[in-house]
């Protein structure tokens, strides 16, 4: 590590929500509200998990708008700039109710206890797993197994590589403070993408024939790559659309229920180009790229596999959670 490296801030409310009530927060249908943002890849991972597992009836979803300032994520797309369930304008309010004088980062995803208005957790990694395991009683019939026991060690190892080199790697490029740090992150990013291309050339998903959580974790970065990371974060060796295997893989998942129906490309661009004024002082949001290609045939069916294994796809997004189609 050098002085120019980007270092992600630690999370501030790393609680767990558990089925047996052994934690501070027990699983209870209707008790909590998941707060995310269409722009944020870390929130997108949890939103996709919620969709795939069918937890919409028991865990409501609030969406912060793509723009925010030093006061945090804001519900500026909701009527009156207020979340209709939590009754707050800035997500920081829920963090400060949980931790008076809260001074760490205000991040999404965050799960808020509706009655008290307190953030229960913003530990996105644990939240992904807890939705798949601790909330199992409330999964829809046919929900996939996103953490298959027989692949768990491989899933964890691959997730760790993808996190450091890809998910966080694009941020290491974008927020590097020295040429050395940028070059190192850039080289690691594209070396990992090349390795993943080779891995996916002969298999439909990262761990074989069905979708697992590691596919969710990689995909949220891929879907934002050309719209934000290629230009805004200087990850410009190649576009996603110039990487044939990864581009087909990403389109395959985009067209799978639970993935593309969570994506709003305009909000993604509004956030990255509008908020990071140190990287884009004008705040101008680019009109491109053309996103209609996400709906083109991908040909990955030839590799076989069943996206949901012995399960079934989720139904359409619930009322109020629809996103615009790519254009």
GROMACS .gro file of C-alpha atoms in nm:
model
  327
    1UNK     CA    1   0.000   0.000   0.000
    2UNK     CA    2   0.120   0.352  -0.076
    3UNK     CA    3   0.003   0.692   0.044
    4UNK     CA    4  -0.196   0.733  -0.278
    5UNK     CA    5  -0.413   0.424  -0.233
    6UNK     CA    6  -0.788   0.449  -0.194
    7UNK     CA    7  -0.899   0.290   0.135
    8UNK     CA    8  -1.267   0.216   0.190
    9UNK     CA    9  -1.404   0.347   0.519
   10UNK     CA   10  -1.514   0.088   0.777
   11UNK     CA   11  -1.886   0.037   0.826
   12UNK     CA   12  -2.043   0.205   1.124
   13UNK     CA   13  -2.335  -0.020   1.233
   14UNK     CA   14  -2.228  -0.379   1.184
   15UNK     CA   15  -2.514  -0.553   1.363
   16UNK     CA   16  -2.685  -0.873   1.246
   17UNK     CA   17  -3.052  -0.958   1.202
   18UNK     CA   18  -3.095  -1.322   1.305
   19UNK     CA   19  -3.374  -1.579   1.303
   20UNK     CA   20  -3.314  -1.701   1.658
   21UNK     CA   21  -3.307  -1.352   1.809
   22UNK     CA   22  -2.956  -1.403   1.944
   23UNK     CA   23  -2.851  -1.068   1.801
   24UNK     CA   24  -2.983  -0.724   1.888
   25UNK     CA   25  -3.230  -0.750   1.600
   26UNK     CA   26  -3.454  -1.055   1.542
   27UNK     CA   27  -3.602  -1.140   1.204
   28UNK     CA   28  -3.960  -1.014   1.196
   29UNK     CA   29  -4.171  -0.968   0.881
   30UNK     CA   30  -4.274  -0.607   0.831
   31UNK     CA   31  -4.048  -0.471   1.103
   32UNK     CA   32  -3.765  -0.337   0.887
   33UNK     CA   33  -3.714  -0.125   0.578
   34UNK     CA   34  -3.422  -0.185   0.345
   35UNK     CA   35  -3.285   0.147   0.221
   36UNK     CA   36  -3.088   0.132  -0.102
   37UNK     CA   37  -3.012   0.344  -0.405
   38UNK     CA   38  -3.033   0.253  -0.773
   39UNK     CA   39  -2.691   0.411  -0.822
   40UNK     CA   40  -2.499   0.213  -0.561
   41UNK     CA   41  -2.349  -0.128  -0.646
   42UNK     CA   42  -2.324  -0.233  -0.280
   43UNK     CA   43  -2.695  -0.165  -0.230
   44UNK     CA   44  -2.775  -0.327  -0.564
   45UNK     CA   45  -2.629  -0.656  -0.439
   46UNK     CA   46  -2.876  -0.668  -0.152
   47UNK     CA   47  -3.169  -0.545  -0.363
   48UNK     CA   48  -3.107  -0.826  -0.612
   49UNK     CA   49  -3.085  -1.080  -0.329
   50UNK     CA   50  -3.417  -0.959  -0.192
   51UNK     CA   51  -3.575  -0.995  -0.539
   52UNK     CA   52  -3.434  -1.342  -0.605
   53UNK     CA   53  -3.543  -1.470  -0.264
   54UNK     CA   54  -3.889  -1.315  -0.285
   55UNK     CA   55  -3.864  -1.114   0.036
   56UNK     CA   56  -4.062  -0.814  -0.093
   57UNK     CA   57  -4.373  -0.892   0.119
   58UNK     CA   58  -4.177  -0.898   0.446
   59UNK     CA   59  -3.899  -0.642   0.390
   60UNK     CA   60  -4.001  -0.311   0.232
   61UNK     CA   61  -3.768  -0.111   0.011
   62UNK     CA   62  -3.689   0.258   0.023
   63UNK     CA   63  -3.485   0.413  -0.256
   64UNK     CA   64  -3.264   0.715  -0.191
   65UNK     CA   65  -3.210   0.939  -0.490
   66UNK     CA   66  -2.882   0.943  -0.681
   67UNK     CA   67  -2.766   1.282  -0.550
   68UNK     CA   68  -2.642   1.365  -0.204
   69UNK     CA   69  -2.414   1.604  -0.021
   70UNK     CA   70  -2.214   1.595   0.302
   71UNK     CA   71  -2.539   1.529   0.489
   72UNK     CA   72  -2.573   1.189   0.319
   73UNK     CA   73  -2.809   1.006   0.091
   74UNK     CA   74  -3.136   1.193   0.047
   75UNK     CA   75  -3.484   1.081  -0.057
   76UNK     CA   76  -3.508   1.354  -0.318
   77UNK     CA   77  -3.708   1.143  -0.565
   78UNK     CA   78  -3.990   1.083  -0.316
   79UNK     CA   79  -4.283   1.322  -0.271
   80UNK     CA   80  -4.180   1.607  -0.045
   81UNK     CA   81  -3.823   1.472  -0.042
   82UNK     CA   82  -3.922   1.234   0.239
   83UNK     CA   83  -3.923   0.857   0.255
   84UNK     CA   84  -4.293   0.764   0.280
   85UNK     CA   85  -4.240   0.499   0.549
   86UNK     CA   86  -3.955   0.638   0.759
   87UNK     CA   87  -4.061   1.002   0.731
   88UNK     CA   88  -3.705   1.129   0.694
   89UNK     CA   89  -3.533   1.338   0.428
   90UNK     CA   90  -3.173   1.229   0.490
   91UNK     CA   91  -3.065   0.876   0.575
   92UNK     CA   92  -2.824   1.026   0.829
   93UNK     CA   93  -3.124   1.084   1.055
   94UNK     CA   94  -3.169   0.708   1.099
   95UNK     CA   95  -2.798   0.660   1.169
   96UNK     CA   96  -2.802   0.934   1.433
   97UNK     CA   97  -3.102   0.774   1.603
   98UNK     CA   98  -2.905   0.450   1.627
   99UNK     CA   99  -2.578   0.612   1.736
  100UNK     CA  100  -2.610   0.963   1.883
  101UNK     CA  101  -2.334   1.182   1.744
  102UNK     CA  102  -2.273   0.932   1.465
  103UNK     CA  103  -1.960   1.030   1.271
  104UNK     CA  104  -1.879   0.735   1.044
  105UNK     CA  105  -1.992   0.699   0.685
  106UNK     CA  106  -2.362   0.707   0.599
  107UNK     CA  107  -2.389   0.424   0.348
  108UNK     CA  108  -2.643   0.218   0.161
  109UNK     CA  109  -2.765  -0.047   0.193
  110UNK     CA  110  -2.896   0.012   0.542
  111UNK     CA  111  -3.174  -0.174   0.720
  112UNK     CA  112  -3.384   0.051   0.941
  113UNK     CA  113  -3.612  -0.056   1.224
  114UNK     CA  114  -3.931   0.125   1.126
  115UNK     CA  115  -4.080   0.172   1.473
  116UNK     CA  116  -3.771   0.327   1.631
  117UNK     CA  117  -3.630   0.482   1.313
  118UNK     CA  118  -3.286   0.341   1.398
  119UNK     CA  119  -3.045   0.181   1.154
  120UNK     CA  120  -3.014  -0.183   1.255
  121UNK     CA  121  -2.725  -0.263   1.021
  122UNK     CA  122  -2.530  -0.138   0.722
  123UNK     CA  123  -2.310  -0.450   0.702
  124UNK     CA  124  -2.392  -0.530   0.339
  125UNK     CA  125  -2.179  -0.844   0.317
  126UNK     CA  126  -2.340  -1.006   0.620
  127UNK     CA  127  -2.680  -0.879   0.511
  128UNK     CA  128  -2.653  -1.064   0.179
  129UNK     CA  129  -2.586  -1.387   0.364
  130UNK     CA  130  -2.846  -1.325   0.633
  131UNK     CA  131  -3.121  -1.266   0.376
  132UNK     CA  132  -3.031  -1.606   0.229
  133UNK     CA  133  -3.007  -1.791   0.560
  134UNK     CA  134  -3.168  -1.609   0.855
  135UNK     CA  135  -3.476  -1.506   0.653
  136UNK     CA  136  -3.525  -1.850   0.500
  137UNK     CA  137  -3.868  -1.899   0.660
  138UNK     CA  138  -3.998  -1.614   0.445
  139UNK     CA  139  -3.841  -1.706   0.111
  140UNK     CA  140  -4.072  -1.750  -0.183
  141UNK     CA  141  -4.136  -2.105  -0.311
  142UNK     CA  142  -3.867  -2.182  -0.567
  143UNK     CA  143  -3.612  -1.936  -0.425
  144UNK     CA  144  -3.257  -2.023  -0.532
  145UNK     CA  145  -2.980  -2.133  -0.299
  146UNK     CA  146  -2.740  -1.841  -0.333
  147UNK     CA  147  -2.483  -1.986  -0.090
  148UNK     CA  148  -2.466  -2.359  -0.180
  149UNK     CA  149  -2.275  -2.547   0.090
  150UNK     CA  150  -2.086  -2.762  -0.159
  151UNK     CA  151  -1.937  -2.450  -0.322
  152UNK     CA  152  -1.902  -2.232  -0.015
  153UNK     CA  153  -1.524  -2.233   0.015
  154UNK     CA  154  -1.482  -2.157  -0.356
  155UNK     CA  155  -1.754  -1.890  -0.341
  156UNK     CA  156  -1.583  -1.712  -0.052
  157UNK     CA  157  -1.239  -1.724  -0.213
  158UNK     CA  158  -1.365  -1.599  -0.551
  159UNK     CA  159  -1.575  -1.329  -0.385
  160UNK     CA  160  -1.268  -1.203  -0.203
  161UNK     CA  161  -1.069  -1.177  -0.527
  162UNK     CA  162  -1.354  -1.002  -0.705
  163UNK     CA  163  -1.404  -0.759  -0.417
  164UNK     CA  164  -1.042  -0.646  -0.402
  165UNK     CA  165  -0.967  -0.633  -0.775
  166UNK     CA  166  -1.305  -0.554  -0.935
  167UNK     CA  167  -1.579  -0.428  -0.700
  168UNK     CA  168  -1.341  -0.213  -0.498
  169UNK     CA  169  -1.081  -0.213  -0.774
  170UNK     CA  170  -1.270   0.036  -0.988
  171UNK     CA  171  -1.283   0.272  -0.689
  172UNK     CA  172  -0.910   0.223  -0.631
  173UNK     CA  173  -0.860   0.344  -0.988
  174UNK     CA  174  -1.102   0.633  -0.966
  175UNK     CA  175  -0.989   0.770  -0.631
  176UNK     CA  176  -0.618   0.691  -0.650
  177UNK     CA  177  -0.405   0.984  -0.534
  178UNK     CA  178  -0.085   0.884  -0.709
  179UNK     CA  179   0.012   0.745  -1.045
  180UNK     CA  180   0.166   0.442  -0.878
  181UNK     CA  181  -0.156   0.358  -0.693
  182UNK     CA  182  -0.368   0.406  -1.004
  183UNK     CA  183  -0.140   0.191  -1.220
  184UNK     CA  184  -0.140  -0.090  -0.965
  185UNK     CA  185  -0.520  -0.089  -0.930
  186UNK     CA  186  -0.570  -0.064  -1.307
  187UNK     CA  187  -0.342  -0.361  -1.377
  188UNK     CA  188  -0.508  -0.572  -1.105
  189UNK     CA  189  -0.856  -0.486  -1.234
  190UNK     CA  190  -0.796  -0.589  -1.592
  191UNK     CA  191  -0.589  -0.895  -1.497
  192UNK     CA  192  -0.884  -1.012  -1.289
  193UNK     CA  193  -1.137  -0.935  -1.564
  194UNK     CA  194  -0.925  -1.132  -1.811
  195UNK     CA  195  -0.909  -1.425  -1.569
  196UNK     CA  196  -1.286  -1.413  -1.518
  197UNK     CA  197  -1.336  -1.405  -1.895
  198UNK     CA  198  -1.134  -1.724  -1.923
  199UNK     CA  199  -1.328  -1.883  -1.639
  200UNK     CA  200  -1.665  -1.799  -1.793
  201UNK     CA  201  -1.576  -1.901  -2.148
  202UNK     CA  202  -1.682  -2.259  -2.081
  203UNK     CA  203  -1.935  -2.225  -1.799
  204UNK     CA  204  -2.250  -2.020  -1.779
  205UNK     CA  205  -2.203  -1.891  -1.424
  206UNK     CA  206  -1.903  -1.844  -1.202
  207UNK     CA  207  -1.955  -2.163  -1.001
  208UNK     CA  208  -2.110  -2.376  -1.272
  209UNK     CA  209  -2.464  -2.421  -1.395
  210UNK     CA  210  -2.664  -2.202  -1.156
  211UNK     CA  211  -2.656  -1.848  -1.020
  212UNK     CA  212  -2.495  -1.797  -0.681
  213UNK     CA  213  -2.419  -1.489  -0.474
  214UNK     CA  214  -2.077  -1.447  -0.635
  215UNK     CA  215  -2.248  -1.384  -0.970
  216UNK     CA  216  -2.451  -1.109  -0.807
  217UNK     CA  217  -2.135  -0.956  -0.663
  218UNK     CA  218  -1.948  -0.947  -0.993
  219UNK     CA  219  -2.244  -0.837  -1.203
  220UNK     CA  220  -2.322  -0.515  -1.014
  221UNK     CA  221  -1.980  -0.381  -1.118
  222UNK     CA  222  -2.004  -0.506  -1.476
  223UNK     CA  223  -2.343  -0.343  -1.532
  224UNK     CA  224  -2.202  -0.003  -1.426
  225UNK     CA  225  -1.873  -0.040  -1.612
  226UNK     CA  226  -1.933   0.143  -1.938
  227UNK     CA  227  -2.179   0.393  -1.791
  228UNK     CA  228  -1.946   0.507  -1.512
  229UNK     CA  229  -1.622   0.326  -1.445
  230UNK     CA  230  -1.469   0.324  -1.793
  231UNK     CA  231  -1.463   0.702  -1.823
  232UNK     CA  232  -1.531   0.850  -1.481
  233UNK     CA  233  -1.291   0.618  -1.294
  234UNK     CA  234  -1.035   0.592  -1.580
  235UNK     CA  235  -1.083   0.215  -1.615
  236UNK     CA  236  -1.036   0.259  -1.987
  237UNK     CA  237  -0.827  -0.025  -2.128
  238UNK     CA  238  -1.144  -0.175  -2.274
  239UNK     CA  239  -1.517  -0.127  -2.239
  240UNK     CA  240  -1.733  -0.412  -2.118
  241UNK     CA  241  -1.885  -0.425  -2.466
  242UNK     CA  242  -1.534  -0.499  -2.600
  243UNK     CA  243  -1.490  -0.806  -2.376
  244UNK     CA  244  -1.697  -1.069  -2.560
  245UNK     CA  245  -1.733  -1.329  -2.283
  246UNK     CA  246  -1.805  -1.086  -1.999
  247UNK     CA  247  -2.037  -0.878  -2.216
  248UNK     CA  248  -2.243  -1.186  -2.308
  249UNK     CA  249  -2.240  -1.305  -1.943
  250UNK     CA  250  -2.353  -0.963  -1.821
  251UNK     CA  251  -2.636  -0.950  -2.079
  252UNK     CA  252  -2.745  -1.300  -1.980
  253UNK     CA  253  -2.787  -1.191  -1.620
  254UNK     CA  254  -2.939  -0.855  -1.715
  255UNK     CA  255  -3.214  -1.045  -1.895
  256UNK     CA  256  -3.265  -1.279  -1.597
  257UNK     CA  257  -3.553  -1.172  -1.367
  258UNK     CA  258  -3.414  -1.005  -1.056
  259UNK     CA  259  -3.110  -0.846  -1.220
  260UNK     CA  260  -3.181  -0.601  -1.502
  261UNK     CA  261  -3.514  -0.506  -1.347
  262UNK     CA  262  -3.322  -0.340  -1.061
  263UNK     CA  263  -3.110  -0.112  -1.283
  264UNK     CA  264  -3.167   0.254  -1.366
  265UNK     CA  265  -2.880   0.368  -1.587
  266UNK     CA  266  -2.973   0.736  -1.563
  267UNK     CA  267  -2.957   0.733  -1.183
  268UNK     CA  268  -2.623   0.551  -1.198
  269UNK     CA  269  -2.476   0.825  -1.416
  270UNK     CA  270  -2.641   1.104  -1.218
  271UNK     CA  271  -2.477   0.976  -0.902
  272UNK     CA  272  -2.123   0.914  -1.020
  273UNK     CA  273  -2.090   1.222  -1.238
  274UNK     CA  274  -2.302   1.450  -1.021
  275UNK     CA  275  -2.167   1.368  -0.675
  276UNK     CA  276  -1.795   1.316  -0.733
  277UNK     CA  277  -1.718   1.680  -0.809
  278UNK     CA  278  -1.350   1.626  -0.735
  279UNK     CA  279  -1.343   1.400  -1.042
  280UNK     CA  280  -1.604   1.585  -1.249
  281UNK     CA  281  -1.610   1.949  -1.135
  282UNK     CA  282  -1.874   2.058  -1.388
  283UNK     CA  283  -2.124   1.798  -1.271
  284UNK     CA  284  -2.222   1.737  -1.634
  285UNK     CA  285  -2.382   1.395  -1.680
  286UNK     CA  286  -2.296   1.224  -2.011
  287UNK     CA  287  -2.578   1.128  -2.243
  288UNK     CA  288  -2.414   0.800  -2.346
  289UNK     CA  289  -2.345   0.521  -2.371
  290UNK     CA  290  -2.622   0.353  -2.569
  291UNK     CA  291  -2.769   0.092  -2.333
  292UNK     CA  292  -3.014  -0.073  -2.573
  293UNK     CA  293  -2.758  -0.350  -2.635
  294UNK     CA  294  -2.835  -0.499  -2.296
  295UNK     CA  295  -3.146  -0.654  -2.450
  296UNK     CA  296  -2.968  -0.813  -2.746
  297UNK     CA  297  -2.937  -1.197  -2.761
  298UNK     CA  298  -2.639  -1.325  -2.563
  299UNK     CA  299  -2.611  -1.687  -2.678
  300UNK     CA  300  -2.510  -1.814  -2.336
  301UNK     CA  301  -2.791  -2.073  -2.337
  302UNK     CA  302  -2.560  -2.288  -2.549
  303UNK     CA  303  -2.351  -2.349  -2.236
  304UNK     CA  304  -2.650  -2.516  -2.069
  305UNK     CA  305  -2.724  -2.464  -1.705
  306UNK     CA  306  -3.035  -2.357  -1.520
  307UNK     CA  307  -3.024  -2.007  -1.371
  308UNK     CA  308  -3.226  -2.099  -1.063
  309UNK     CA  309  -3.131  -2.465  -1.032
  310UNK     CA  310  -3.432  -2.661  -0.910
  311UNK     CA  311  -3.610  -2.337  -0.831
  312UNK     CA  312  -3.797  -2.081  -1.036
  313UNK     CA  313  -3.747  -1.718  -1.138
  314UNK     CA  314  -3.899  -1.442  -0.927
  315UNK     CA  315  -4.213  -1.268  -1.045
  316UNK     CA  316  -4.216  -0.915  -1.183
  317UNK     CA  317  -4.112  -0.625  -0.960
  318UNK     CA  318  -4.378  -0.517  -0.716
  319UNK     CA  319  -4.573  -0.195  -0.767
  320UNK     CA  320  -4.357   0.108  -0.712
  321UNK     CA  321  -4.026  -0.072  -0.765
  322UNK     CA  322  -4.019  -0.077  -1.146
  323UNK     CA  323  -3.727   0.081  -1.333
  324UNK     CA  324  -3.713   0.228  -1.685
  325UNK     CA  325  -3.606  -0.009  -1.965
  326UNK     CA  326  -3.259   0.051  -2.115
  327UNK     CA  327  -3.262   0.289  -2.409
   0.00000   0.00000   0.00000
